[in-house]
Structures are given as C-alpha cells and as structure tokens.
Amino acid sequence: MVWLVFQAFNSHFLSPRNLSSISVDMVGTGMLALGLVFVLALGEIDLSVGSVAGLATVVFARLNVDTGVPEGLAALLAVLTGAAIGALQGFLHARSGVPAYVITLAGLLGWYGLTLYLLGASGTLDFDDTGLVASLATSYLGNPAAAYGLAAVATGAFLLTCLRSRRRRRAAGMPSLAVSTIVLRAGTLAAVAFAAAGVLNAFLGLPVALLVFLAAAVVLNYLLRRMPYGRKVFALGSAGEAARRAGIDVTRVRVSVFVISGAMAAVGGLFLASPTASTIQPSSSPTLLLSALAAAVLGGASLFGARGTTWSAFLGILVIQSIASGVALLGIQAALHFVITAGVLLAAVLIDSTSRRAQRAHGLA
C-alpha cells in the first residue's frame, strides 16, 4: 500500500534504482531492529541502541585510523564493544531488578557522552573509503544467477521447512496445515522473491548488504523460533516468575538478550557508517533508536513481550525506509516524514494493544 501511494505521486518510486537503494539503506537500521526483537520478546526495551551504534563506529575508526589496527579486526572489536555494553546493561538490569528502560536510558546518555569525547573537537572521523567497511553498502553481486539463486534457495528452504513441520505435527497428533496451503504459500513467496530478484538485477544486481541482512535474519530467527534458547526468551516474556520456577536461568537469559541487542547495534552502526566512510553523527542516535523500534513494532513484535520474529524487523524496516524514500522523492519536508512515521507506529501499537486485550478476553493470552 505504501509503495502504491508513493508510485501514484512519483513514477520513479518503483524504479529498479530506487528499490535497490531502499534495500541497501534499510540494512543499517534493520540490524538494530533485529536485536530489538529479542529485547521486545523478553517484554523489555533497549533505549541505548542508537548511542551504542554511534560508539561502535567511533571505536572502529579510532582503532583503524589512529592505531593502525586492520579493518577486519577493528570491526570485530567494535562489535565486541557493543556486545560488552549489552552484557553490562543486561547484568545491571537482571541483578538489580531496575527496569531495563531506566538502565538503557542511562546508557543512551552515557554512551552518547563517551562518543562525543572520543570524537573530539572534529565531531566526526573518516576512514578508508575503499576499505572493507566502506564497501559494505557499495558492493553488489552483478551476476543475475546470484539474485535468482537466492530466490530459489529461499523458496525451497521455506517449502521444506513447512513440510517438515507438518510431518512432525501430524506424527504428534497435532493440527497441521494442508499440503495445498503450504504449496500456495511457497508459490506466493516464490513470486515475490523472483520478482524482487528481477528488479535488483535490472540495476546492479544483488546488494551484499541485503544478503548479509537476510542471512542475519535467518540465523537469528532460527535461534529465536527453533532453539530452546528462544523458548526461554518467550517464556520470560510471557510469565517471568513461572519461567524462574521452571528452572530457567533468568539472569543468564536476560543478559544474553541484551548482548545480542548490543552486538547487532554495533553491526548496524558499521553499515550506517559505510556509505559516507565516516562515523555516525551522535545527534542522529535518538532518531536511529526510534526508527529501529518502529520497524520492530510495525512488523509485528509486541511491546508486551512473548511475540515477534526477526522477519518482523525485516518487514517493518522495509516500510520505514520506503516512507523515507518516498518522502525524499516527493520533496516533502523532513518534519512531515517524522509525522507520517509516528502515525504509522502509533497505529501499529494501538492494533497490538487491542489485539492483546481481545486475546485476554478470550483466555488466549
């Protein structure tokens, strides 16, 4: 619907060039949203991700530019810095009982201040515009087989996963989807995936940034939805005391969730810094936080916990970035962009709240 509205006002919106740009531009903020899905599933919120993303880029630049640390190692240390920050905040939250939004609000301010200190008087740091990090947002797999192959792999994996799940549910005597329904869903995914591949190939090919984003979403979704760890996260998000009585190590799970959030914030920061080959301006961190949070909620993650997938973040950031692109193409003031995004986010939150009340009324939540 968003695409159709903007296309009606500007015929260039659905051009291969613009859609490819959207697919690249959404990756940085989308990485933050992937981490926030875990925190939201826990029934908490991490307000520090924007500041952590900015600090991670400064750590990378200082290590690489000032001390000569190789880019790969500097990037790894930047991500580990984000993970360490998440571990600290998660530990303080889990051990003290102070709500996570208070701990991470302090983190937002503290890491913001540390970022300003490390930047110094210049206010920004540049790094090699032809290096590894700078190439994250500018590299493409130009062979058409790459994009079409990814579409085929995605469709095949979805079909096999659904059929395997159906077989297991039938063996356990549980309700399962009909084969025709599974085939219909796989066919719909195939149509969308191959159409997207065709659009990307019409420009420069498959963006490496998008490929990394999709890989991260797949891995983290498997961790959250298919592994015992994910079930522990959802258990804590729905009934923390019951989960504790069931033997779940509450402290370890809570800390690990914030470690994931911090690490993904750092990864997102590197992707955001890639196009300009310079550190993220600290002043952008509040906007970055709100965009990432809006993406997670828009896609279906619940602010009340125990619900969400990483594909929630993918769909949500696609909407957010599409709005940003459409507003830019139409020459609309940035202020209106925030108003539109706020309206969409508010609608998503209200729908989430109404749905949760309805489930409770029927004994489903």
Coordinates of C-alpha atoms in Angstrom, one line a residue:
M1 CA 0.0 0.0 0.0
V2 CA 2.8 2.4 0.9
W3 CA 4.5 1.7 -2.4
L4 CA 1.4 2.2 -4.4
V5 CA 0.7 5.6 -2.8
F6 CA 4.2 6.9 -3.5
Q7 CA 4.2 5.4 -7.0
A8 CA 1.0 7.3 -7.7
F9 CA 2.7 10.6 -6.9
N10 CA 6.1 9.8 -8.4
S11 CA 6.6 7.2 -11.2
H12 CA 10.3 6.8 -10.2
F13 CA 9.5 5.3 -6.8
L14 CA 9.2 1.7 -8.1
S15 CA 12.2 2.0 -10.5
P16 CA 14.9 -0.6 -10.1
R17 CA 17.4 2.0 -8.9
N18 CA 15.2 3.3 -6.1
L19 CA 14.1 -0.1 -4.9
S20 CA 17.7 -1.2 -4.9
S21 CA 18.6 1.9 -2.9
I22 CA 15.9 1.1 -0.4
S23 CA 17.1 -2.5 0.0
V24 CA 20.6 -1.1 0.9
D25 CA 19.6 1.9 3.0
M26 CA 17.3 -0.2 5.3
V27 CA 20.1 -2.6 6.4
G28 CA 21.8 -0.5 9.0
T29 CA 18.7 0.4 11.0
G30 CA 17.3 -3.1 10.3
M31 CA 20.3 -4.7 12.1
L32 CA 19.4 -2.6 15.2
A33 CA 15.7 -3.8 14.8
L34 CA 16.8 -7.4 14.7
G35 CA 18.4 -7.1 18.1
L36 CA 15.4 -5.2 19.5
V37 CA 13.1 -8.1 18.5
F38 CA 14.9 -10.2 21.1
V39 CA 14.5 -7.5 23.8
L40 CA 10.8 -6.9 23.0
A41 CA 10.2 -10.7 23.1
L42 CA 11.5 -10.5 26.6
G43 CA 9.0 -7.8 27.4
E44 CA 11.7 -5.1 27.8
I45 CA 13.1 -2.3 25.7
D46 CA 16.7 -1.2 25.0
L47 CA 16.8 2.6 24.5
S48 CA 20.6 2.7 24.1
V49 CA 21.0 1.0 20.7
G50 CA 21.4 4.3 18.8
S51 CA 24.1 5.5 21.1
V52 CA 25.8 2.1 21.0
A53 CA 25.8 2.1 17.2
G54 CA 27.4 5.5 17.2
L55 CA 30.0 4.5 19.8
A56 CA 30.9 1.3 17.9
T57 CA 31.7 3.3 14.7
V58 CA 33.9 5.6 16.7
V59 CA 35.7 2.6 18.3
F60 CA 36.2 1.1 14.8
A61 CA 37.6 4.4 13.4
R62 CA 39.9 5.1 16.3
L63 CA 41.3 1.6 16.2
N64 CA 41.7 1.5 12.4
V65 CA 42.8 5.1 11.7
D66 CA 44.6 6.2 14.8
T67 CA 46.3 2.9 15.8
G68 CA 46.6 1.1 12.5
V69 CA 44.5 -2.0 13.6
P70 CA 43.5 -3.9 10.4
E71 CA 39.9 -3.2 9.4
G72 CA 38.6 -6.7 9.9
L73 CA 40.0 -6.8 13.5
A74 CA 38.8 -3.3 14.2
A75 CA 35.3 -4.1 13.1
L76 CA 35.3 -7.3 15.2
L77 CA 36.4 -5.3 18.3
A78 CA 33.7 -2.7 17.6
V79 CA 31.1 -5.4 17.6
L80 CA 32.5 -6.9 20.7
T81 CA 32.3 -3.5 22.3
G82 CA 28.6 -3.4 21.6
A83 CA 28.2 -6.9 23.0
A84 CA 30.1 -5.9 26.2
I85 CA 27.9 -2.9 26.6
G86 CA 24.8 -5.1 26.2
A87 CA 26.2 -7.5 28.8
L88 CA 26.8 -4.7 31.3
Q89 CA 23.4 -3.3 30.9
G90 CA 21.7 -6.7 30.9
F91 CA 23.6 -7.7 34.1
L92 CA 22.6 -4.5 35.9
H93 CA 19.0 -5.0 34.9
A94 CA 18.9 -8.7 35.8
R95 CA 20.7 -8.4 39.1
S96 CA 19.3 -5.1 40.4
G97 CA 15.7 -5.5 39.3
V98 CA 15.7 -2.0 37.9
P99 CA 13.5 -1.8 34.7
A100 CA 15.5 -2.1 31.5
Y101 CA 14.3 1.2 30.1
V102 CA 15.9 3.0 33.1
I103 CA 19.2 1.2 32.7
T104 CA 19.3 1.7 29.0
L105 CA 18.1 5.3 29.2
A106 CA 21.2 5.9 31.3
G107 CA 23.2 4.0 28.7
L108 CA 21.8 6.2 25.9
L109 CA 23.1 9.3 27.7
G110 CA 26.4 7.8 28.9
W111 CA 27.4 6.2 25.6
Y112 CA 26.4 9.3 23.8
G113 CA 28.7 11.3 26.0
L114 CA 31.6 8.9 25.6
T115 CA 31.1 9.0 21.8
L116 CA 31.4 12.8 21.9
Y117 CA 34.5 12.6 24.0
L118 CA 36.2 10.1 21.6
L119 CA 35.3 12.2 18.6
G120 CA 37.0 15.2 20.0
A121 CA 36.7 18.7 18.5
S122 CA 36.3 17.5 14.9
G123 CA 32.9 15.9 15.6
T124 CA 33.5 13.1 13.1
L125 CA 36.1 10.6 12.0
D126 CA 36.8 9.5 8.4
F127 CA 38.2 6.1 7.5
D128 CA 39.3 4.4 4.3
D129 CA 36.6 4.9 1.7
T130 CA 37.8 1.9 -0.3
G131 CA 38.2 -0.5 2.6
L132 CA 36.1 -3.3 4.0
V133 CA 33.5 -1.3 6.0
A134 CA 33.1 1.3 3.3
S135 CA 32.4 -1.4 0.7
L136 CA 29.5 -2.9 2.8
A137 CA 27.0 -0.6 1.2
T138 CA 28.5 -0.3 -2.2
S139 CA 29.2 -3.9 -3.2
Y140 CA 26.9 -5.9 -5.5
L141 CA 26.9 -9.4 -6.9
G142 CA 26.3 -8.5 -10.5
N143 CA 25.8 -12.0 -11.9
P144 CA 22.0 -12.4 -12.3
A145 CA 22.3 -16.0 -11.0
A146 CA 23.1 -14.7 -7.5
A147 CA 19.8 -13.0 -7.0
Y148 CA 17.7 -15.7 -8.7
G149 CA 19.7 -18.4 -6.9
L150 CA 18.9 -16.7 -3.6
A151 CA 15.2 -16.6 -4.5
A152 CA 15.2 -20.3 -5.4
V153 CA 17.1 -21.2 -2.2
A154 CA 14.7 -19.1 0.0
T155 CA 11.6 -20.7 -1.7
G156 CA 13.0 -24.2 -1.4
A157 CA 14.0 -23.8 2.2
F158 CA 10.6 -22.4 3.1
L159 CA 8.8 -25.3 1.4
L160 CA 11.0 -27.9 3.0
T161 CA 10.6 -26.3 6.5
C162 CA 6.9 -26.2 6.2
L163 CA 6.6 -29.8 5.0
R164 CA 8.9 -31.0 7.8
S165 CA 6.9 -29.1 10.4
R166 CA 3.7 -30.6 9.0
R167 CA 5.1 -34.1 9.2
R168 CA 6.2 -33.6 12.8
R169 CA 2.9 -32.2 13.9
R170 CA 1.0 -35.0 12.3
A171 CA 3.2 -37.6 14.0
A172 CA 2.4 -35.9 17.3
G173 CA -1.3 -35.8 16.6
M174 CA -1.4 -32.0 16.4
P175 CA -3.3 -29.9 13.8
S176 CA -1.2 -29.1 10.8
L177 CA -1.5 -27.1 7.5
A178 CA -2.8 -28.8 4.4
V179 CA -0.3 -29.5 1.7
S180 CA -2.3 -27.3 -0.7
T181 CA -1.9 -24.4 1.7
I182 CA 1.8 -24.9 2.1
V183 CA 2.2 -25.0 -1.7
L184 CA 0.2 -21.9 -2.1
R185 CA 2.3 -20.0 0.4
A186 CA 5.5 -21.3 -1.2
G187 CA 4.2 -20.2 -4.6
T188 CA 3.4 -16.7 -3.3
L189 CA 6.9 -16.4 -1.7
A190 CA 8.5 -17.6 -5.0
A191 CA 6.6 -15.0 -7.0
V192 CA 7.7 -12.2 -4.6
A193 CA 11.3 -13.4 -4.4
F194 CA 11.8 -13.9 -8.1
A195 CA 10.1 -10.5 -8.8
A196 CA 12.5 -8.9 -6.3
A197 CA 15.5 -10.6 -7.9
G198 CA 14.4 -9.4 -11.3
V199 CA 14.2 -5.8 -10.0
L200 CA 17.6 -6.0 -8.4
N201 CA 19.2 -7.5 -11.5
A202 CA 17.7 -4.6 -13.5
F203 CA 20.0 -2.2 -11.6
L204 CA 23.4 -3.5 -10.3
G205 CA 22.5 -6.9 -9.0
L206 CA 22.1 -8.4 -5.5
P207 CA 23.5 -5.9 -2.9
V208 CA 25.9 -7.6 -0.5
A209 CA 24.4 -5.5 2.4
L210 CA 21.0 -7.0 1.7
L211 CA 22.5 -10.5 1.5
V212 CA 24.1 -10.1 4.9
F213 CA 20.9 -8.7 6.4
L214 CA 18.9 -11.6 5.2
A215 CA 21.5 -14.1 6.5
A216 CA 21.4 -12.4 9.9
A217 CA 17.6 -12.5 9.9
V218 CA 17.6 -16.2 9.1
V219 CA 20.2 -17.2 11.7
L220 CA 18.6 -15.1 14.5
N221 CA 15.1 -16.2 13.6
Y222 CA 16.2 -19.8 13.9
L223 CA 17.7 -19.0 17.3
L224 CA 14.6 -17.3 18.5
R225 CA 11.9 -19.6 17.0
R226 CA 13.5 -23.0 16.7
M227 CA 16.0 -23.3 19.5
P228 CA 15.4 -24.0 23.2
Y229 CA 17.0 -20.6 23.9
G230 CA 14.2 -18.8 22.1
R231 CA 11.6 -20.7 24.0
K232 CA 13.2 -19.5 27.2
V233 CA 13.1 -15.9 26.0
F234 CA 9.4 -16.1 25.2
A235 CA 8.8 -17.9 28.5
L236 CA 10.3 -15.0 30.4
G237 CA 8.4 -12.5 28.2
S238 CA 5.1 -14.1 29.0
A239 CA 5.5 -15.2 32.6
G240 CA 8.8 -14.4 34.2
E241 CA 8.1 -15.9 37.6
A242 CA 6.7 -19.1 36.2
A243 CA 9.8 -19.4 34.0
R244 CA 12.1 -19.0 37.0
R245 CA 10.2 -21.6 38.9
A246 CA 10.5 -23.9 35.9
G247 CA 14.3 -23.8 36.3
I248 CA 15.3 -21.2 33.7
D249 CA 18.4 -19.2 34.5
V250 CA 16.7 -15.8 34.3
T251 CA 19.9 -13.8 34.8
R252 CA 21.8 -15.6 32.0
V253 CA 18.9 -15.3 29.5
R254 CA 18.3 -11.6 30.2
V255 CA 22.0 -10.8 29.9
S256 CA 22.3 -12.8 26.7
V257 CA 19.4 -10.9 25.1
F258 CA 21.0 -7.6 25.8
V259 CA 24.3 -8.9 24.5
I260 CA 22.5 -9.7 21.2
S261 CA 21.0 -6.3 21.1
G262 CA 24.3 -4.5 21.7
A263 CA 26.2 -6.6 19.2
M264 CA 23.5 -6.0 16.5
A265 CA 23.5 -2.3 17.3
A266 CA 27.3 -2.2 16.6
V267 CA 26.9 -4.2 13.4
G268 CA 24.1 -1.8 12.3
G269 CA 26.3 1.2 13.1
L270 CA 29.1 -0.1 10.8
F271 CA 26.5 -0.5 8.0
L272 CA 25.2 3.0 8.6
A273 CA 28.7 4.5 8.5
S274 CA 29.6 2.6 5.3
P275 CA 28.1 4.9 2.6
T276 CA 30.0 8.0 3.9
A277 CA 33.1 6.2 5.2
S278 CA 32.8 8.3 8.4
T279 CA 31.4 7.8 11.9
I280 CA 27.7 8.3 12.7
Q281 CA 26.9 11.7 13.9
P282 CA 25.9 11.3 17.6
S283 CA 23.0 13.7 17.2
S284 CA 21.3 11.1 15.0
S285 CA 21.1 8.4 17.7
P286 CA 17.7 9.3 19.0
T287 CA 16.2 9.2 15.5
L288 CA 18.0 5.9 14.8
L289 CA 16.6 4.4 18.0
L290 CA 13.0 5.4 17.2
S291 CA 13.3 4.1 13.6
A292 CA 14.6 0.8 14.7
L293 CA 11.9 0.5 17.4
A294 CA 9.2 1.5 15.0
A295 CA 10.5 -1.2 12.5
A296 CA 10.3 -4.0 15.1
V297 CA 6.8 -3.0 16.2
L298 CA 5.4 -2.3 12.8
G299 CA 6.4 -5.8 11.7
G300 CA 4.5 -7.5 14.5
A301 CA 6.8 -7.6 17.5
S302 CA 4.8 -6.8 20.7
L303 CA 5.7 -4.2 23.2
F304 CA 4.1 -6.5 25.8
G305 CA 6.5 -9.4 25.2
A306 CA 6.4 -13.0 24.1
R307 CA 5.7 -12.3 20.4
G308 CA 7.8 -11.5 17.3
T309 CA 10.2 -12.8 14.8
T310 CA 13.2 -11.3 13.0
W311 CA 11.0 -11.1 9.9
S312 CA 9.0 -8.6 11.9
A313 CA 12.0 -6.4 11.8
F314 CA 12.6 -7.0 8.1
L315 CA 9.1 -6.1 7.1
G316 CA 9.0 -3.1 9.5
I317 CA 12.2 -1.5 8.3
L318 CA 11.1 -2.0 4.7
V319 CA 8.0 0.1 5.5
I320 CA 10.0 2.7 7.4
Q321 CA 12.7 3.0 4.7
S322 CA 10.0 3.1 1.9
I323 CA 8.4 6.0 3.7
A324 CA 11.7 7.8 3.9
S325 CA 12.5 7.2 0.3
G326 CA 9.0 8.3 -0.9
V327 CA 9.2 11.5 1.2
A328 CA 12.6 12.3 -0.3
L329 CA 11.4 11.7 -3.9
L330 CA 8.4 13.9 -3.4
G331 CA 10.5 16.7 -1.8
I332 CA 8.4 16.7 1.4
Q333 CA 9.9 18.4 4.4
A334 CA 11.7 16.0 6.9
A335 CA 9.3 17.2 9.6
L336 CA 6.4 15.6 7.7
H337 CA 8.4 12.4 7.4
F338 CA 8.6 12.1 11.1
V339 CA 4.8 12.8 11.4
I340 CA 4.0 10.1 8.9
T341 CA 6.3 7.5 10.6
A342 CA 4.8 8.5 14.0
G343 CA 1.3 7.9 12.7
V344 CA 2.1 4.5 11.3
L345 CA 3.9 3.5 14.5
L346 CA 1.0 4.7 16.7
A347 CA -1.4 2.7 14.6
A348 CA 0.7 -0.4 15.0
V349 CA 0.9 0.0 18.7
L350 CA -2.8 0.5 19.1
I351 CA -3.5 -2.5 17.0
D352 CA -1.1 -4.5 19.1
S353 CA -2.8 -3.3 22.3
T354 CA -6.3 -4.0 21.0
S355 CA -5.2 -7.5 19.8
R356 CA -3.7 -8.3 23.2
R357 CA -6.9 -7.2 25.1
A358 CA -9.0 -9.3 22.8
Q359 CA -6.8 -12.4 23.4
R360 CA -7.0 -11.9 27.1
A361 CA -10.8 -11.5 26.9
H362 CA -10.9 -14.9 25.2
G363 CA -8.4 -16.5 27.5
L364 CA -5.7 -16.7 24.8
A365 CA -3.1 -14.5 26.5

